Amino acid sequence: MSDAAPSAPPSQAPRKLFLISWGCQMNDYDSAKMADVLAASHGYARTDKPEEADLLLLNTCSVREKAQEKVFSELGRWREWKQAVPGRVIGVGGCVASQEGEALAARAPLVDMVFGPQTLHRLPQMLDATRASHKPTVDVSFPEIEKFDSLPEPVASGPTAFVSIMEGCSKFCTFCVVPYTRGAEVSRPLDDVLLECAQLVEQGVKEITLLGQNVNAYRGKMGGTSELCDLALLIDYLAPLPGLERIRYTTSHPAEFTDALIDAFAEQPKLASYLHLPVQSGSDRILGMMKRGYTRAQFLAKMRRVREARPDISLSSDFIVGFPTESDDDFMRTMDLIAEARFDAAFSFVYSPRPGTPAANLRDTVAAGIKDQRLLILQNRIRQFDDEFRRALVGTTQRVLVERPSRRGEGRMAGRTSTNRMVNFEGSPSLVGQMVDVVITEAATNSLRGRLAGAAVTA
Ligand code: SAM
Ligand code: SF4
Ligand code: F3S
């Protein structure tokens, strides 16, 4: 956030949009679409200076408690921007907006628009309505797949892109707000997904990440038939697209991680060597209380088969520690599972009770200090596996998609391996967007260093 004094935005066009996005990659995708839809309808250009914007949007996340409190403290900071310029509009979208609806506008009267993840395409109309009436507009409904039909053509912003293939979640894990904030699982038709991917690849995109809360619950209608396409079949349709080099997907759910998806790692070379499969806990008792729909043994069997299909794969997961009643023994089972699966990346969290979820009614039996200790132990273990994974790459040649100049200094470029590891190496900016072979020379703390294969070795 800028510290400059609030001032009037320039009176002439283009109008300026200041947008902050929190939460998951689905929210990042939605934020980009908000900017696209407002650019197409009202000529908005994005700015990173709130003082010159006449529209300020906050795309929110409510997956954990602190994320929600953050919204109201951020809005507190926005009050001066709102008061400084008559007609400056403030909108709040995303999962907090979806959950709070009218209550959000009531609690924060400076907010002019409240919209949900499924109604962001209606922003232009909401903006006109609120400007005309000088009253807040609230629309947090779930109008099925209408959003995607109303969005402008995608605009690539580099060699990688996200494509949302489904919305919502119907799993109702006992700890999670997402099914309440994003509605039930709804898949986009196959042809729409393929068209968006083709439009992006035409603009130079080389790597596409297929997005959804449970991307492997994808069941897209196939044009002119009553058949439904699953994620494995979608990958088969997408892979032959000329110019497309890599496919990723996130997030998948272990219960619907099918044999066909495991086979895809053996059969589909464009599928990246990376899988994020959130397990949450290694204790069957806790998995049952979370209503995850799989056992530890079932999960580990799938992990073994994935490794057989793609031995060099990077495996990543999500963990929650301190779920109500989690004992030392339950936690040790999680640690054993991490060792057996050898996760080299993870997102891990202390359990946070979310209002309206079944687990919020359980007594929180785990002391805060114990939760923090468990999180630290778990994160250190994952870091060890990550270090081992990156060190094992030293001396190998990796295919790297060059994304941008490196932040590590001039003359260096940054790109990602198929296993989702960032590599910095000497090279020219003209390499951006190209797949190059890089010999890995060093495993740094959070990234890798290397040299272009064939380039002279420097001392
Ligand atoms: N759909 C994915 C799955 O279940 O496989 C996860 C999506 S969720 C938005 C991302 C992660 O947030 C979850 O995997 C979980 O680890 C974490 N999370 C969700 N609710 C939480 C809560 N109440 N407390 C702590 N972490 C939570
Ligand atoms: Fe939340 Fe469970 Fe759905 Fe994942 S599968 S989004 S954790 S309810
Ligand atoms: Fe957060 Fe909503 Fe994503 S709660 S994690 S922004 S689905």
mmCIF file with all atom_site columns, C-alpha atoms and ligand atoms in Angstrom, residues 24 63-64 169 173 175-178 213-214 251-254 278 280 292 318-320 347 349-354, ligand 1:
data_model
loop_
_atom_site.group_PDB
_atom_site.id
_atom_site.type_symbol
_atom_site.label_atom_id
_atom_site.label_alt_id
_atom_site.label_comp_id
_atom_site.label_asym_id
_atom_site.label_entity_id
_atom_site.label_seq_id
_atom_site.pdbx_PDB_ins_code
_atom_site.Cartn_x
_atom_site.Cartn_y
_atom_site.Cartn_z
_atom_site.occupancy
_atom_site.B_iso_or_equiv
_atom_site.pdbx_formal_charge
_atom_site.auth_seq_id
_atom_site.auth_comp_id
_atom_site.auth_asym_id
_atom_site.auth_atom_id
_atom_site.pdbx_PDB_model_num
ATOM   1  C CA  . CYS A 1 24  ? -5.683  -19.279 -3.581 1.00 0.00 ? 24  CYS A CA  1
ATOM   2  C CA  . VAL A 1 63  ? -10.161 -20.163 4.609  1.00 0.00 ? 63  VAL A CA  1
ATOM   3  C CA  . ARG A 1 64  ? -8.570  -19.245 7.946  1.00 0.00 ? 64  ARG A CA  1
ATOM   4  C CA  . CYS A 1 169 ? -16.669 -27.774 -4.045 1.00 0.00 ? 169 CYS A CA  1
ATOM   5  C CA  . CYS A 1 173 ? -14.800 -31.538 4.723  1.00 0.00 ? 173 CYS A CA  1
ATOM   6  C CA  . PHE A 1 175 ? -13.220 -27.949 8.744  1.00 0.00 ? 175 PHE A CA  1
ATOM   7  C CA  . CYS A 1 176 ? -13.642 -26.048 5.476  1.00 0.00 ? 176 CYS A CA  1
ATOM   8  C CA  . VAL A 1 177 ? -15.651 -22.987 4.378  1.00 0.00 ? 177 VAL A CA  1
ATOM   9  C CA  . VAL A 1 178 ? -15.083 -23.355 0.648  1.00 0.00 ? 178 VAL A CA  1
ATOM   10 C CA  . GLN A 1 213 ? -10.856 -26.559 -5.911 1.00 0.00 ? 213 GLN A CA  1
ATOM   11 C CA  . ASN A 1 214 ? -11.096 -30.255 -6.791 1.00 0.00 ? 214 ASN A CA  1
ATOM   12 C CA  . THR A 1 251 ? -5.797  -28.826 -6.617 1.00 0.00 ? 251 THR A CA  1
ATOM   13 C CA  . SER A 1 252 ? -6.782  -32.456 -6.764 1.00 0.00 ? 252 SER A CA  1
ATOM   14 C CA  . HIS A 1 253 ? -8.571  -34.457 -4.093 1.00 0.00 ? 253 HIS A CA  1
ATOM   15 C CA  . PRO A 1 254 ? -7.148  -37.853 -3.068 1.00 0.00 ? 254 PRO A CA  1
ATOM   16 C CA  . PRO A 1 278 ? -3.583  -32.531 -0.079 1.00 0.00 ? 278 PRO A CA  1
ATOM   17 C CA  . GLN A 1 280 ? -4.322  -33.079 5.677  1.00 0.00 ? 280 GLN A CA  1
ATOM   18 C CA  . ARG A 1 292 ? -11.999 -36.701 3.851  1.00 0.00 ? 292 ARG A CA  1
ATOM   19 C CA  . ASP A 1 318 ? -1.481  -29.718 2.424  1.00 0.00 ? 318 ASP A CA  1
ATOM   20 C CA  . PHE A 1 319 ? -1.525  -30.467 6.155  1.00 0.00 ? 319 PHE A CA  1
ATOM   21 C CA  . ILE A 1 320 ? -3.605  -29.257 9.064  1.00 0.00 ? 320 ILE A CA  1
ATOM   22 C CA  . PHE A 1 347 ? 1.444   -25.958 2.602  1.00 0.00 ? 347 PHE A CA  1
ATOM   23 C CA  . PHE A 1 349 ? -1.523  -24.767 8.671  1.00 0.00 ? 349 PHE A CA  1
ATOM   24 C CA  . VAL A 1 350 ? -2.659  -24.721 12.265 1.00 0.00 ? 350 VAL A CA  1
ATOM   25 C CA  . TYR A 1 351 ? -6.341  -25.666 12.375 1.00 0.00 ? 351 TYR A CA  1
ATOM   26 C CA  . SER A 1 352 ? -8.582  -22.601 12.440 1.00 0.00 ? 352 SER A CA  1
ATOM   27 C CA  . PRO A 1 353 ? -12.263 -23.066 13.412 1.00 0.00 ? 353 PRO A CA  1
ATOM   28 C CA  . ARG A 1 354 ? -14.506 -21.580 10.727 1.00 0.00 ? 354 ARG A CA  1
HETATM 29 N N1  . SAM B 2 .   ? -9.648  -28.700 -2.166 1.00 0.00 ? 1   SAM B N1  1
HETATM 30 C C1  . SAM B 2 .   ? -8.381  -28.931 -1.624 1.00 0.00 ? 1   SAM B C1  1
HETATM 31 C C2  . SAM B 2 .   ? -8.370  -30.326 -0.972 1.00 0.00 ? 1   SAM B C2  1
HETATM 32 O O1  . SAM B 2 .   ? -9.107  -30.529 -0.058 1.00 0.00 ? 1   SAM B O1  1
HETATM 33 O O2  . SAM B 2 .   ? -7.723  -31.213 -1.395 1.00 0.00 ? 1   SAM B O2  1
HETATM 34 C C3  . SAM B 2 .   ? -7.986  -27.870 -0.617 1.00 0.00 ? 1   SAM B C3  1
HETATM 35 C C4  . SAM B 2 .   ? -8.418  -26.450 -0.823 1.00 0.00 ? 1   SAM B C4  1
HETATM 36 S S1  . SAM B 2 .   ? -8.332  -25.433 0.621  1.00 0.00 ? 1   SAM B S1  1
HETATM 37 C C5  . SAM B 2 .   ? -8.813  -23.928 -0.041 1.00 0.00 ? 1   SAM B C5  1
HETATM 38 C C6  . SAM B 2 .   ? -6.599  -25.254 0.861  1.00 0.00 ? 1   SAM B C6  1
HETATM 39 C C7  . SAM B 2 .   ? -6.090  -25.767 2.172  1.00 0.00 ? 1   SAM B C7  1
HETATM 40 O O3  . SAM B 2 .   ? -6.437  -24.911 3.226  1.00 0.00 ? 1   SAM B O3  1
HETATM 41 C C8  . SAM B 2 .   ? -6.620  -27.114 2.612  1.00 0.00 ? 1   SAM B C8  1
HETATM 42 O O4  . SAM B 2 .   ? -6.016  -28.180 1.942  1.00 0.00 ? 1   SAM B O4  1
HETATM 43 C C9  . SAM B 2 .   ? -6.309  -27.124 4.087  1.00 0.00 ? 1   SAM B C9  1
HETATM 44 O O5  . SAM B 2 .   ? -5.041  -27.650 4.349  1.00 0.00 ? 1   SAM B O5  1
HETATM 45 C C10 . SAM B 2 .   ? -6.359  -25.630 4.445  1.00 0.00 ? 1   SAM B C10 1
HETATM 46 N N2  . SAM B 2 .   ? -7.528  -25.324 5.257  1.00 0.00 ? 1   SAM B N2  1
HETATM 47 C C11 . SAM B 2 .   ? -8.827  -25.330 4.873  1.00 0.00 ? 1   SAM B C11 1
HETATM 48 N N3  . SAM B 2 .   ? -9.626  -25.043 5.910  1.00 0.00 ? 1   SAM B N3  1
HETATM 49 C C12 . SAM B 2 .   ? -8.818  -24.861 6.989  1.00 0.00 ? 1   SAM B C12 1
HETATM 50 C C13 . SAM B 2 .   ? -9.056  -24.558 8.351  1.00 0.00 ? 1   SAM B C13 1
HETATM 51 N N4  . SAM B 2 .   ? -10.292 -24.417 8.827  1.00 0.00 ? 1   SAM B N4  1
HETATM 52 N N5  . SAM B 2 .   ? -7.977  -24.443 9.167  1.00 0.00 ? 1   SAM B N5  1
HETATM 53 C C14 . SAM B 2 .   ? -6.720  -24.592 8.700  1.00 0.00 ? 1   SAM B C14 1
HETATM 54 N N6  . SAM B 2 .   ? -6.452  -24.885 7.418  1.00 0.00 ? 1   SAM B N6  1
HETATM 55 C C15 . SAM B 2 .   ? -7.478  -25.024 6.564  1.00 0.00 ? 1   SAM B C15 1
#
